[in-house]
Amino acid sequence: MYTIIFMGPPGSGKGTQAKIICELYHIPQISTGEILRNAMSNQTDLGKKAKEYVESGKLVPDDIVIGIVKERIKEKDCEKGFLLDGFPRTVKQAEELDKILNELKKRIDIVINLDVPEEELIQRLLKRAKLEGRSDDTEPVIRNRMKTYFDQTYPLIEFYNQKNLLKNINGIGTIEEISERIKEAIKNIDK
Ligand code: AMP
């Protein structure tokens, strides 16, 4: 069983691929974006706090998302592995994750980074905006999310590269082609 991190800019297909990999390896998919969207639609305290950030394409403050992940990975279904989809997104989150995993005597097996050129990402997101109607998929918010990604999340690629955990995956192709590439990378983790 594996502990996997999925990284990639908005529109890279991260959520779609994460779902496929979780079904295949029978591990829970922990998507901070989905947890926040659910909280927003249920109008919980968390949802109310997150709304203005999510809807403007900014990151929700570190302490809020770190708290969510800390609680979630202590649950029983995470004992044998899990996949983090959309977390960590800042160096601070990554450092806190290391601390949490140390306490739990767990470690990250692989960080998958889905690589897609920026022009392609914007086109994909605008198309998704029409299909799904997510409240953070309007053009100005999309551009803001992209900027947030390059400013705050992109540095994590180097963070995990230095730890020898990073695997860059070409995110252009059919859903099946891309998931084959990811499976191959996971198969090659030396346990
Ligand atoms: P996603 O579905 O992963 O694209 O996330 C949607 C939105 O949720 C992001 O644009 C952020 O506003 C918020 N969000 C999700 N994950 C995080 C995180 N790890 N840190 C801060 N904000 C997050």
JSON list of C-alpha atoms and ligand atoms in Angstrom, two decimals:
[
{"chain": "A", "resi": 1, "resn": "MET", "atom": "CA", "xyz": [0.00, 0.00, 0.00]},
{"chain": "A", "resi": 2, "resn": "TYR", "atom": "CA", "xyz": [1.15, 3.47, -0.77]},
{"chain": "A", "resi": 3, "resn": "THR", "atom": "CA", "xyz": [1.24, 7.03, 0.49]},
{"chain": "A", "resi": 4, "resn": "ILE", "atom": "CA", "xyz": [1.01, 9.17, -2.61]},
{"chain": "A", "resi": 5, "resn": "ILE", "atom": "CA", "xyz": [0.93, 12.91, -3.22]},
{"chain": "A", "resi": 6, "resn": "PHE", "atom": "CA", "xyz": [-0.61, 14.27, -6.40]},
{"chain": "A", "resi": 7, "resn": "MET", "atom": "CA", "xyz": [0.58, 17.66, -7.55]},
{"chain": "A", "resi": 8, "resn": "GLY", "atom": "CA", "xyz": [-0.19, 19.63, -10.66]},
{"chain": "A", "resi": 9, "resn": "PRO", "atom": "CA", "xyz": [-1.56, 23.00, -11.70]},
{"chain": "A", "resi": 10, "resn": "PRO", "atom": "CA", "xyz": [-5.31, 23.65, -11.88]},
{"chain": "A", "resi": 11, "resn": "GLY", "atom": "CA", "xyz": [-6.67, 21.83, -14.94]},
{"chain": "A", "resi": 12, "resn": "SER", "atom": "CA", "xyz": [-3.87, 19.25, -15.08]},
{"chain": "A", "resi": 13, "resn": "GLY", "atom": "CA", "xyz": [-6.31, 16.36, -14.58]},
{"chain": "A", "resi": 14, "resn": "LYS", "atom": "CA", "xyz": [-5.08, 15.74, -11.03]},
{"chain": "A", "resi": 15, "resn": "GLY", "atom": "CA", "xyz": [-8.52, 14.91, -9.58]},
{"chain": "A", "resi": 16, "resn": "THR", "atom": "CA", "xyz": [-9.47, 12.55, -12.42]},
{"chain": "A", "resi": 17, "resn": "GLN", "atom": "CA", "xyz": [-6.20, 10.64, -12.24]},
{"chain": "A", "resi": 18, "resn": "ALA", "atom": "CA", "xyz": [-6.21, 10.58, -8.44]},
{"chain": "A", "resi": 19, "resn": "LYS", "atom": "CA", "xyz": [-9.60, 8.87, -8.49]},
{"chain": "A", "resi": 20, "resn": "ILE", "atom": "CA", "xyz": [-8.42, 6.17, -10.92]},
{"chain": "A", "resi": 21, "resn": "ILE", "atom": "CA", "xyz": [-5.28, 5.44, -8.87]},
{"chain": "A", "resi": 22, "resn": "CYS", "atom": "CA", "xyz": [-7.22, 5.29, -5.58]},
{"chain": "A", "resi": 23, "resn": "GLU", "atom": "CA", "xyz": [-9.70, 2.80, -7.00]},
{"chain": "A", "resi": 24, "resn": "LEU", "atom": "CA", "xyz": [-6.88, 0.67, -8.34]},
{"chain": "A", "resi": 25, "resn": "TYR", "atom": "CA", "xyz": [-4.86, 0.55, -5.13]},
{"chain": "A", "resi": 26, "resn": "HIS", "atom": "CA", "xyz": [-7.87, 0.65, -2.76]},
{"chain": "A", "resi": 27, "resn": "ILE", "atom": "CA", "xyz": [-6.69, 3.72, -0.89]},
{"chain": "A", "resi": 28, "resn": "PRO", "atom": "CA", "xyz": [-8.73, 6.78, 0.12]},
{"chain": "A", "resi": 29, "resn": "GLN", "atom": "CA", "xyz": [-8.49, 9.94, -2.00]},
{"chain": "A", "resi": 30, "resn": "ILE", "atom": "CA", "xyz": [-8.08, 12.96, 0.23]},
{"chain": "A", "resi": 31, "resn": "SER", "atom": "CA", "xyz": [-8.92, 16.02, -1.84]},
{"chain": "A", "resi": 32, "resn": "THR", "atom": "CA", "xyz": [-8.71, 19.24, 0.16]},
{"chain": "A", "resi": 33, "resn": "GLY", "atom": "CA", "xyz": [-10.52, 21.09, -2.67]},
{"chain": "A", "resi": 34, "resn": "GLU", "atom": "CA", "xyz": [-13.43, 18.64, -2.47]},
{"chain": "A", "resi": 35, "resn": "ILE", "atom": "CA", "xyz": [-13.57, 18.78, 1.35]},
{"chain": "A", "resi": 36, "resn": "LEU", "atom": "CA", "xyz": [-13.71, 22.59, 1.14]},
{"chain": "A", "resi": 37, "resn": "ARG", "atom": "CA", "xyz": [-16.37, 22.59, -1.62]},
{"chain": "A", "resi": 38, "resn": "ASN", "atom": "CA", "xyz": [-18.52, 20.17, 0.41]},
{"chain": "A", "resi": 39, "resn": "ALA", "atom": "CA", "xyz": [-18.15, 22.34, 3.50]},
{"chain": "A", "resi": 40, "resn": "MET", "atom": "CA", "xyz": [-19.17, 25.38, 1.42]},
{"chain": "A", "resi": 41, "resn": "SER", "atom": "CA", "xyz": [-22.27, 23.73, 0.01]},
{"chain": "A", "resi": 42, "resn": "ASN", "atom": "CA", "xyz": [-23.28, 22.53, 3.50]},
{"chain": "A", "resi": 43, "resn": "GLN", "atom": "CA", "xyz": [-22.57, 26.03, 4.86]},
{"chain": "A", "resi": 44, "resn": "THR", "atom": "CA", "xyz": [-20.57, 24.70, 7.80]},
{"chain": "A", "resi": 45, "resn": "ASP", "atom": "CA", "xyz": [-18.23, 26.97, 9.79]},
{"chain": "A", "resi": 46, "resn": "LEU", "atom": "CA", "xyz": [-15.33, 25.66, 7.71]},
{"chain": "A", "resi": 47, "resn": "GLY", "atom": "CA", "xyz": [-17.28, 26.36, 4.52]},
{"chain": "A", "resi": 48, "resn": "LYS", "atom": "CA", "xyz": [-18.04, 29.91, 5.59]},
{"chain": "A", "resi": 49, "resn": "LYS", "atom": "CA", "xyz": [-14.37, 30.55, 6.38]},
{"chain": "A", "resi": 50, "resn": "ALA", "atom": "CA", "xyz": [-13.14, 29.03, 3.10]},
{"chain": "A", "resi": 51, "resn": "LYS", "atom": "CA", "xyz": [-15.67, 30.62, 0.72]},
{"chain": "A", "resi": 52, "resn": "GLU", "atom": "CA", "xyz": [-14.00, 33.97, 0.02]},
{"chain": "A", "resi": 53, "resn": "TYR", "atom": "CA", "xyz": [-10.63, 32.33, -0.64]},
{"chain": "A", "resi": 54, "resn": "VAL", "atom": "CA", "xyz": [-11.89, 29.53, -2.88]},
{"chain": "A", "resi": 55, "resn": "GLU", "atom": "CA", "xyz": [-14.17, 31.84, -4.86]},
{"chain": "A", "resi": 56, "resn": "SER", "atom": "CA", "xyz": [-11.41, 34.33, -5.56]},
{"chain": "A", "resi": 57, "resn": "GLY", "atom": "CA", "xyz": [-8.82, 31.69, -6.50]},
{"chain": "A", "resi": 58, "resn": "LYS", "atom": "CA", "xyz": [-6.66, 32.24, -3.41]},
{"chain": "A", "resi": 59, "resn": "LEU", "atom": "CA", "xyz": [-5.32, 29.59, -1.08]},
{"chain": "A", "resi": 60, "resn": "VAL", "atom": "CA", "xyz": [-7.24, 28.93, 2.12]},
{"chain": "A", "resi": 61, "resn": "PRO", "atom": "CA", "xyz": [-4.91, 29.75, 5.09]},
{"chain": "A", "resi": 62, "resn": "ASP", "atom": "CA", "xyz": [-2.38, 27.04, 5.92]},
{"chain": "A", "resi": 63, "resn": "ASP", "atom": "CA", "xyz": [-3.56, 26.38, 9.48]},
{"chain": "A", "resi": 64, "resn": "ILE", "atom": "CA", "xyz": [-7.10, 25.60, 8.26]},
{"chain": "A", "resi": 65, "resn": "VAL", "atom": "CA", "xyz": [-6.09, 23.06, 5.59]},
{"chain": "A", "resi": 66, "resn": "ILE", "atom": "CA", "xyz": [-3.33, 21.55, 7.73]},
{"chain": "A", "resi": 67, "resn": "GLY", "atom": "CA", "xyz": [-5.93, 20.94, 10.46]},
{"chain": "A", "resi": 68, "resn": "ILE", "atom": "CA", "xyz": [-8.26, 19.23, 7.97]},
{"chain": "A", "resi": 69, "resn": "VAL", "atom": "CA", "xyz": [-5.54, 16.91, 6.67]},
{"chain": "A", "resi": 70, "resn": "LYS", "atom": "CA", "xyz": [-4.16, 16.13, 10.12]},
{"chain": "A", "resi": 71, "resn": "GLU", "atom": "CA", "xyz": [-7.56, 14.88, 11.31]},
{"chain": "A", "resi": 72, "resn": "ARG", "atom": "CA", "xyz": [-8.35, 13.03, 8.09]},
{"chain": "A", "resi": 73, "resn": "ILE", "atom": "CA", "xyz": [-5.16, 10.97, 7.86]},
{"chain": "A", "resi": 74, "resn": "LYS", "atom": "CA", "xyz": [-5.56, 9.74, 11.43]},
{"chain": "A", "resi": 75, "resn": "GLU", "atom": "CA", "xyz": [-8.74, 7.92, 10.40]},
{"chain": "A", "resi": 76, "resn": "LYS", "atom": "CA", "xyz": [-8.73, 4.15, 10.18]},
{"chain": "A", "resi": 77, "resn": "ASP", "atom": "CA", "xyz": [-9.13, 3.91, 6.41]},
{"chain": "A", "resi": 78, "resn": "CYS", "atom": "CA", "xyz": [-5.78, 5.71, 6.00]},
{"chain": "A", "resi": 79, "resn": "GLU", "atom": "CA", "xyz": [-3.83, 3.13, 7.99]},
{"chain": "A", "resi": 80, "resn": "LYS", "atom": "CA", "xyz": [-2.64, 1.26, 4.93]},
{"chain": "A", "resi": 81, "resn": "GLY", "atom": "CA", "xyz": [-2.00, 4.26, 2.70]},
{"chain": "A", "resi": 82, "resn": "PHE", "atom": "CA", "xyz": [-3.78, 7.20, 1.12]},
{"chain": "A", "resi": 83, "resn": "LEU", "atom": "CA", "xyz": [-3.51, 9.70, -1.69]},
{"chain": "A", "resi": 84, "resn": "LEU", "atom": "CA", "xyz": [-3.36, 13.44, -1.10]},
{"chain": "A", "resi": 85, "resn": "ASP", "atom": "CA", "xyz": [-4.91, 15.34, -4.00]},
{"chain": "A", "resi": 86, "resn": "GLY", "atom": "CA", "xyz": [-4.27, 19.09, -3.86]},
{"chain": "A", "resi": 87, "resn": "PHE", "atom": "CA", "xyz": [-2.30, 19.08, -0.60]},
{"chain": "A", "resi": 88, "resn": "PRO", "atom": "CA", "xyz": [0.33, 20.30, 0.18]},
{"chain": "A", "resi": 89, "resn": "ARG", "atom": "CA", "xyz": [0.16, 23.53, -1.81]},
{"chain": "A", "resi": 90, "resn": "THR", "atom": "CA", "xyz": [2.72, 25.62, 0.10]},
{"chain": "A", "resi": 91, "resn": "VAL", "atom": "CA", "xyz": [6.15, 24.87, 1.55]},
{"chain": "A", "resi": 92, "resn": "LYS", "atom": "CA", "xyz": [4.69, 25.45, 5.03]},
{"chain": "A", "resi": 93, "resn": "GLN", "atom": "CA", "xyz": [2.01, 22.78, 4.36]},
{"chain": "A", "resi": 94, "resn": "ALA", "atom": "CA", "xyz": [4.69, 20.36, 3.12]},
{"chain": "A", "resi": 95, "resn": "GLU", "atom": "CA", "xyz": [6.82, 20.91, 6.23]},
{"chain": "A", "resi": 96, "resn": "GLU", "atom": "CA", "xyz": [3.84, 20.41, 8.52]},
{"chain": "A", "resi": 97, "resn": "LEU", "atom": "CA", "xyz": [2.88, 17.26, 6.60]},
{"chain": "A", "resi": 98, "resn": "ASP", "atom": "CA", "xyz": [6.36, 15.85, 7.22]},
{"chain": "A", "resi": 99, "resn": "LYS", "atom": "CA", "xyz": [5.91, 16.46, 10.95]},
{"chain": "A", "resi": 100, "resn": "ILE", "atom": "CA", "xyz": [2.48, 14.83, 11.01]},
{"chain": "A", "resi": 101, "resn": "LEU", "atom": "CA", "xyz": [3.71, 11.78, 9.08]},
{"chain": "A", "resi": 102, "resn": "ASN", "atom": "CA", "xyz": [6.73, 11.45, 11.38]},
{"chain": "A", "resi": 103, "resn": "GLU", "atom": "CA", "xyz": [4.45, 11.41, 14.41]},
{"chain": "A", "resi": 104, "resn": "LEU", "atom": "CA", "xyz": [2.35, 8.71, 12.77]},
{"chain": "A", "resi": 105, "resn": "LYS", "atom": "CA", "xyz": [5.48, 6.77, 11.72]},
{"chain": "A", "resi": 106, "resn": "LYS", "atom": "CA", "xyz": [4.53, 7.03, 8.07]},
{"chain": "A", "resi": 107, "resn": "ARG", "atom": "CA", "xyz": [6.38, 8.31, 5.05]},
{"chain": "A", "resi": 108, "resn": "ILE", "atom": "CA", "xyz": [5.62, 9.55, 1.55]},
{"chain": "A", "resi": 109, "resn": "ASP", "atom": "CA", "xyz": [6.34, 6.94, -1.13]},
{"chain": "A", "resi": 110, "resn": "ILE", "atom": "CA", "xyz": [6.03, 9.12, -4.22]},
{"chain": "A", "resi": 111, "resn": "VAL", "atom": "CA", "xyz": [5.03, 12.61, -5.37]},
{"chain": "A", "resi": 112, "resn": "ILE", "atom": "CA", "xyz": [3.40, 12.57, -8.79]},
{"chain": "A", "resi": 113, "resn": "ASN", "atom": "CA", "xyz": [3.59, 15.88, -10.63]},
{"chain": "A", "resi": 114, "resn": "LEU", "atom": "CA", "xyz": [1.33, 16.17, -13.67]},
{"chain": "A", "resi": 115, "resn": "ASP", "atom": "CA", "xyz": [3.04, 18.32, -16.24]},
{"chain": "A", "resi": 116, "resn": "VAL", "atom": "CA", "xyz": [0.83, 20.29, -18.67]},
{"chain": "A", "resi": 117, "resn": "PRO", "atom": "CA", "xyz": [1.77, 23.51, -20.55]},
{"chain": "A", "resi": 118, "resn": "GLU", "atom": "CA", "xyz": [0.07, 26.67, -19.25]},
{"chain": "A", "resi": 119, "resn": "GLU", "atom": "CA", "xyz": [-1.83, 27.56, -22.49]},
{"chain": "A", "resi": 120, "resn": "GLU", "atom": "CA", "xyz": [-3.42, 24.08, -22.52]},
{"chain": "A", "resi": 121, "resn": "LEU", "atom": "CA", "xyz": [-4.44, 24.45, -18.85]},
{"chain": "A", "resi": 122, "resn": "ILE", "atom": "CA", "xyz": [-6.40, 27.66, -19.41]},
{"chain": "A", "resi": 123, "resn": "GLN", "atom": "CA", "xyz": [-8.27, 26.12, -22.36]},
{"chain": "A", "resi": 124, "resn": "ARG", "atom": "CA", "xyz": [-9.14, 23.00, -20.34]},
{"chain": "A", "resi": 125, "resn": "LEU", "atom": "CA", "xyz": [-10.37, 25.05, -17.38]},
{"chain": "A", "resi": 126, "resn": "LEU", "atom": "CA", "xyz": [-12.58, 27.27, -19.51]},
{"chain": "A", "resi": 127, "resn": "LYS", "atom": "CA", "xyz": [-14.12, 24.14, -21.05]},
{"chain": "A", "resi": 128, "resn": "ARG", "atom": "CA", "xyz": [-14.66, 22.62, -17.57]},
{"chain": "A", "resi": 129, "resn": "ALA", "atom": "CA", "xyz": [-16.29, 25.89, -16.46]},
{"chain": "A", "resi": 130, "resn": "LYS", "atom": "CA", "xyz": [-18.98, 25.40, -19.10]},
{"chain": "A", "resi": 131, "resn": "LEU", "atom": "CA", "xyz": [-19.51, 21.72, -18.26]},
{"chain": "A", "resi": 132, "resn": "GLU", "atom": "CA", "xyz": [-19.46, 21.72, -14.44]},
{"chain": "A", "resi": 133, "resn": "GLY", "atom": "CA", "xyz": [-20.27, 25.27, -13.47]},
{"chain": "A", "resi": 134, "resn": "ARG", "atom": "CA", "xyz": [-17.84, 25.33, -10.52]},
{"chain": "A", "resi": 135, "resn": "SER", "atom": "CA", "xyz": [-18.04, 28.72, -8.82]},
{"chain": "A", "resi": 136, "resn": "ASP", "atom": "CA", "xyz": [-14.24, 29.10, -9.07]},
{"chain": "A", "resi": 137, "resn": "ASP", "atom": "CA", "xyz": [-14.09, 28.34, -12.81]},
{"chain": "A", "resi": 138, "resn": "THR", "atom": "CA", "xyz": [-14.75, 31.82, -14.22]},
{"chain": "A", "resi": 139, "resn": "GLU", "atom": "CA", "xyz": [-11.97, 33.34, -16.32]},
{"chain": "A", "resi": 140, "resn": "PRO", "atom": "CA", "xyz": [-10.61, 35.94, -13.84]},
{"chain": "A", "resi": 141, "resn": "VAL", "atom": "CA", "xyz": [-10.64, 33.35, -11.03]},
{"chain": "A", "resi": 142, "resn": "ILE", "atom": "CA", "xyz": [-8.95, 30.79, -13.28]},
{"chain": "A", "resi": 143, "resn": "ARG", "atom": "CA", "xyz": [-6.16, 33.28, -14.02]},
{"chain": "A", "resi": 144, "resn": "ASN", "atom": "CA", "xyz": [-5.84, 33.99, -10.31]},
{"chain": "A", "resi": 145, "resn": "ARG", "atom": "CA", "xyz": [-5.67, 30.28, -9.44]},
{"chain": "A", "resi": 146, "resn": "MET", "atom": "CA", "xyz": [-2.93, 29.85, -12.03]},
{"chain": "A", "resi": 147, "resn": "LYS", "atom": "CA", "xyz": [-0.95, 32.75, -10.54]},
{"chain": "A", "resi": 148, "resn": "THR", "atom": "CA", "xyz": [-1.44, 31.37, -7.04]},
{"chain": "A", "resi": 149, "resn": "TYR", "atom": "CA", "xyz": [-0.17, 27.99, -8.27]},
{"chain": "A", "resi": 150, "resn": "PHE", "atom": "CA", "xyz": [3.00, 29.40, -9.85]},
{"chain": "A", "resi": 151, "resn": "ASP", "atom": "CA", "xyz": [3.74, 31.72, -6.90]},
{"chain": "A", "resi": 152, "resn": "GLN", "atom": "CA", "xyz": [3.00, 29.38, -4.01]},
{"chain": "A", "resi": 153, "resn": "THR", "atom": "CA", "xyz": [2.80, 25.75, -5.12]},
{"chain": "A", "resi": 154, "resn": "TYR", "atom": "CA", "xyz": [5.37, 25.50, -7.90]},
{"chain": "A", "resi": 155, "resn": "PRO", "atom": "CA", "xyz": [8.32, 25.77, -5.42]},
{"chain": "A", "resi": 156, "resn": "LEU", "atom": "CA", "xyz": [7.19, 22.44, -3.96]},
{"chain": "A", "resi": 157, "resn": "ILE", "atom": "CA", "xyz": [8.42, 20.68, -7.09]},
{"chain": "A", "resi": 158, "resn": "GLU", "atom": "CA", "xyz": [11.98, 21.51, -6.07]},
{"chain": "A", "resi": 159, "resn": "PHE", "atom": "CA", "xyz": [11.20, 20.72, -2.41]},
{"chain": "A", "resi": 160, "resn": "TYR", "atom": "CA", "xyz": [10.22, 17.14, -3.30]},
{"chain": "A", "resi": 161, "resn": "ASN", "atom": "CA", "xyz": [12.83, 16.80, -6.03]},
{"chain": "A", "resi": 162, "resn": "GLN", "atom": "CA", "xyz": [15.52, 17.38, -3.42]},
{"chain": "A", "resi": 163, "resn": "LYS", "atom": "CA", "xyz": [14.02, 14.61, -1.31]},
{"chain": "A", "resi": 164, "resn": "ASN", "atom": "CA", "xyz": [14.16, 12.27, -4.33]},
{"chain": "A", "resi": 165, "resn": "LEU", "atom": "CA", "xyz": [10.42, 11.72, -4.19]},
{"chain": "A", "resi": 166, "resn": "LEU", "atom": "CA", "xyz": [9.32, 13.63, -7.29]},
{"chain": "A", "resi": 167, "resn": "LYS", "atom": "CA", "xyz": [8.12, 11.91, -10.43]},
{"chain": "A", "resi": 168, "resn": "ASN", "atom": "CA", "xyz": [7.16, 14.17, -13.33]},
{"chain": "A", "resi": 169, "resn": "ILE", "atom": "CA", "xyz": [4.45, 12.69, -15.52]},
{"chain": "A", "resi": 170, "resn": "ASN", "atom": "CA", "xyz": [3.55, 14.02, -18.95]},
{"chain": "A", "resi": 171, "resn": "GLY", "atom": "CA", "xyz": [-0.08, 15.12, -18.53]},
{"chain": "A", "resi": 172, "resn": "ILE", "atom": "CA", "xyz": [-0.86, 15.35, -22.24]},
{"chain": "A", "resi": 173, "resn": "GLY", "atom": "CA", "xyz": [-2.74, 12.43, -23.78]},
{"chain": "A", "resi": 174, "resn": "THR", "atom": "CA", "xyz": [-5.88, 10.42, -23.15]},
{"chain": "A", "resi": 175, "resn": "ILE", "atom": "CA", "xyz": [-7.00, 9.70, -19.57]},
{"chain": "A", "resi": 176, "resn": "GLU", "atom": "CA", "xyz": [-5.92, 6.05, -20.06]},
{"chain": "A", "resi": 177, "resn": "GLU", "atom": "CA", "xyz": [-2.49, 6.95, -21.45]},
{"chain": "A", "resi": 178, "resn": "ILE", "atom": "CA", "xyz": [-1.79, 9.23, -18.51]},
{"chain": "A", "resi": 179, "resn": "SER", "atom": "CA", "xyz": [-2.97, 6.75, -15.90]},
{"chain": "A", "resi": 180, "resn": "GLU", "atom": "CA", "xyz": [-0.72, 4.08, -17.48]},
{"chain": "A", "resi": 181, "resn": "ARG", "atom": "CA", "xyz": [2.26, 6.43, -17.03]},
{"chain": "A", "resi": 182, "resn": "ILE", "atom": "CA", "xyz": [1.33, 6.99, -13.39]},
{"chain": "A", "resi": 183, "resn": "LYS", "atom": "CA", "xyz": [0.87, 3.26, -12.70]},
{"chain": "A", "resi": 184, "resn": "GLU", "atom": "CA", "xyz": [4.28, 2.58, -14.20]},
{"chain": "A", "resi": 185, "resn": "ALA", "atom": "CA", "xyz": [5.85, 5.19, -11.91]},
{"chain": "A", "resi": 186, "resn": "ILE", "atom": "CA", "xyz": [4.14, 3.67, -8.85]},
{"chain": "A", "resi": 187, "resn": "LYS", "atom": "CA", "xyz": [5.25, 0.15, -9.86]},
{"chain": "A", "resi": 188, "resn": "ASN", "atom": "CA", "xyz": [8.82, 1.38, -9.90]},
{"chain": "A", "resi": 189, "resn": "ILE", "atom": "CA", "xyz": [8.83, 2.66, -6.32]},
{"chain": "A", "resi": 190, "resn": "ASP", "atom": "CA", "xyz": [11.41, 0.55, -4.55]},
{"chain": "A", "resi": 191, "resn": "LYS", "atom": "CA", "xyz": [9.87, -0.62, -1.36]},
{"chain": "B", "resi": 1, "resn": "AMP", "atom": "P1", "xyz": [-8.80, 22.15, -6.13]},
{"chain": "B", "resi": 1, "resn": "AMP", "atom": "O1", "xyz": [-10.09, 21.43, -6.29]},
{"chain": "B", "resi": 1, "resn": "AMP", "atom": "O2", "xyz": [-7.69, 21.25, -5.62]},
{"chain": "B", "resi": 1, "resn": "AMP", "atom": "O3", "xyz": [-8.39, 22.87, -7.38]},
{"chain": "B", "resi": 1, "resn": "AMP", "atom": "O4", "xyz": [-9.01, 23.27, -4.99]},
{"chain": "B", "resi": 1, "resn": "AMP", "atom": "C1", "xyz": [-9.97, 24.30, -5.15]},
{"chain": "B", "resi": 1, "resn": "AMP", "atom": "C2", "xyz": [-9.66, 25.47, -4.21]},
{"chain": "B", "resi": 1, "resn": "AMP", "atom": "O5", "xyz": [-9.69, 25.03, -2.84]},
{"chain": "B", "resi": 1, "resn": "AMP", "atom": "C3", "xyz": [-8.29, 26.10, -4.39]},
{"chain": "B", "resi": 1, "resn": "AMP", "atom": "O6", "xyz": [-8.26, 27.07, -5.42]},
{"chain": "B", "resi": 1, "resn": "AMP", "atom": "C4", "xyz": [-8.06, 26.73, -3.00]},
{"chain": "B", "resi": 1, "resn": "AMP", "atom": "O7", "xyz": [-8.82, 27.93, -2.83]},
{"chain": "B", "resi": 1, "resn": "AMP", "atom": "C5", "xyz": [-8.68, 25.68, -2.08]},
{"chain": "B", "resi": 1, "resn": "AMP", "atom": "N1", "xyz": [-7.67, 24.67, -1.66]},
{"chain": "B", "resi": 1, "resn": "AMP", "atom": "C6", "xyz": [-7.65, 23.35, -1.98]},
{"chain": "B", "resi": 1, "resn": "AMP", "atom": "N2", "xyz": [-6.60, 22.72, -1.44]},
{"chain": "B", "resi": 1, "resn": "AMP", "atom": "C7", "xyz": [-5.91, 23.68, -0.75]},
{"chain": "B", "resi": 1, "resn": "AMP", "atom": "C8", "xyz": [-4.70, 23.67, 0.00]},
{"chain": "B", "resi": 1, "resn": "AMP", "atom": "N3", "xyz": [-3.96, 22.56, 0.15]},
{"chain": "B", "resi": 1, "resn": "AMP", "atom": "N4", "xyz": [-4.31, 24.86, 0.56]},
{"chain": "B", "resi": 1, "resn": "AMP", "atom": "C9", "xyz": [-5.03, 25.98, 0.43]},
{"chain": "B", "resi": 1, "resn": "AMP", "atom": "N5", "xyz": [-6.16, 26.06, -0.29]},
{"chain": "B", "resi": 1, "resn": "AMP", "atom": "C10", "xyz": [-6.61, 24.92, -0.89]}
]
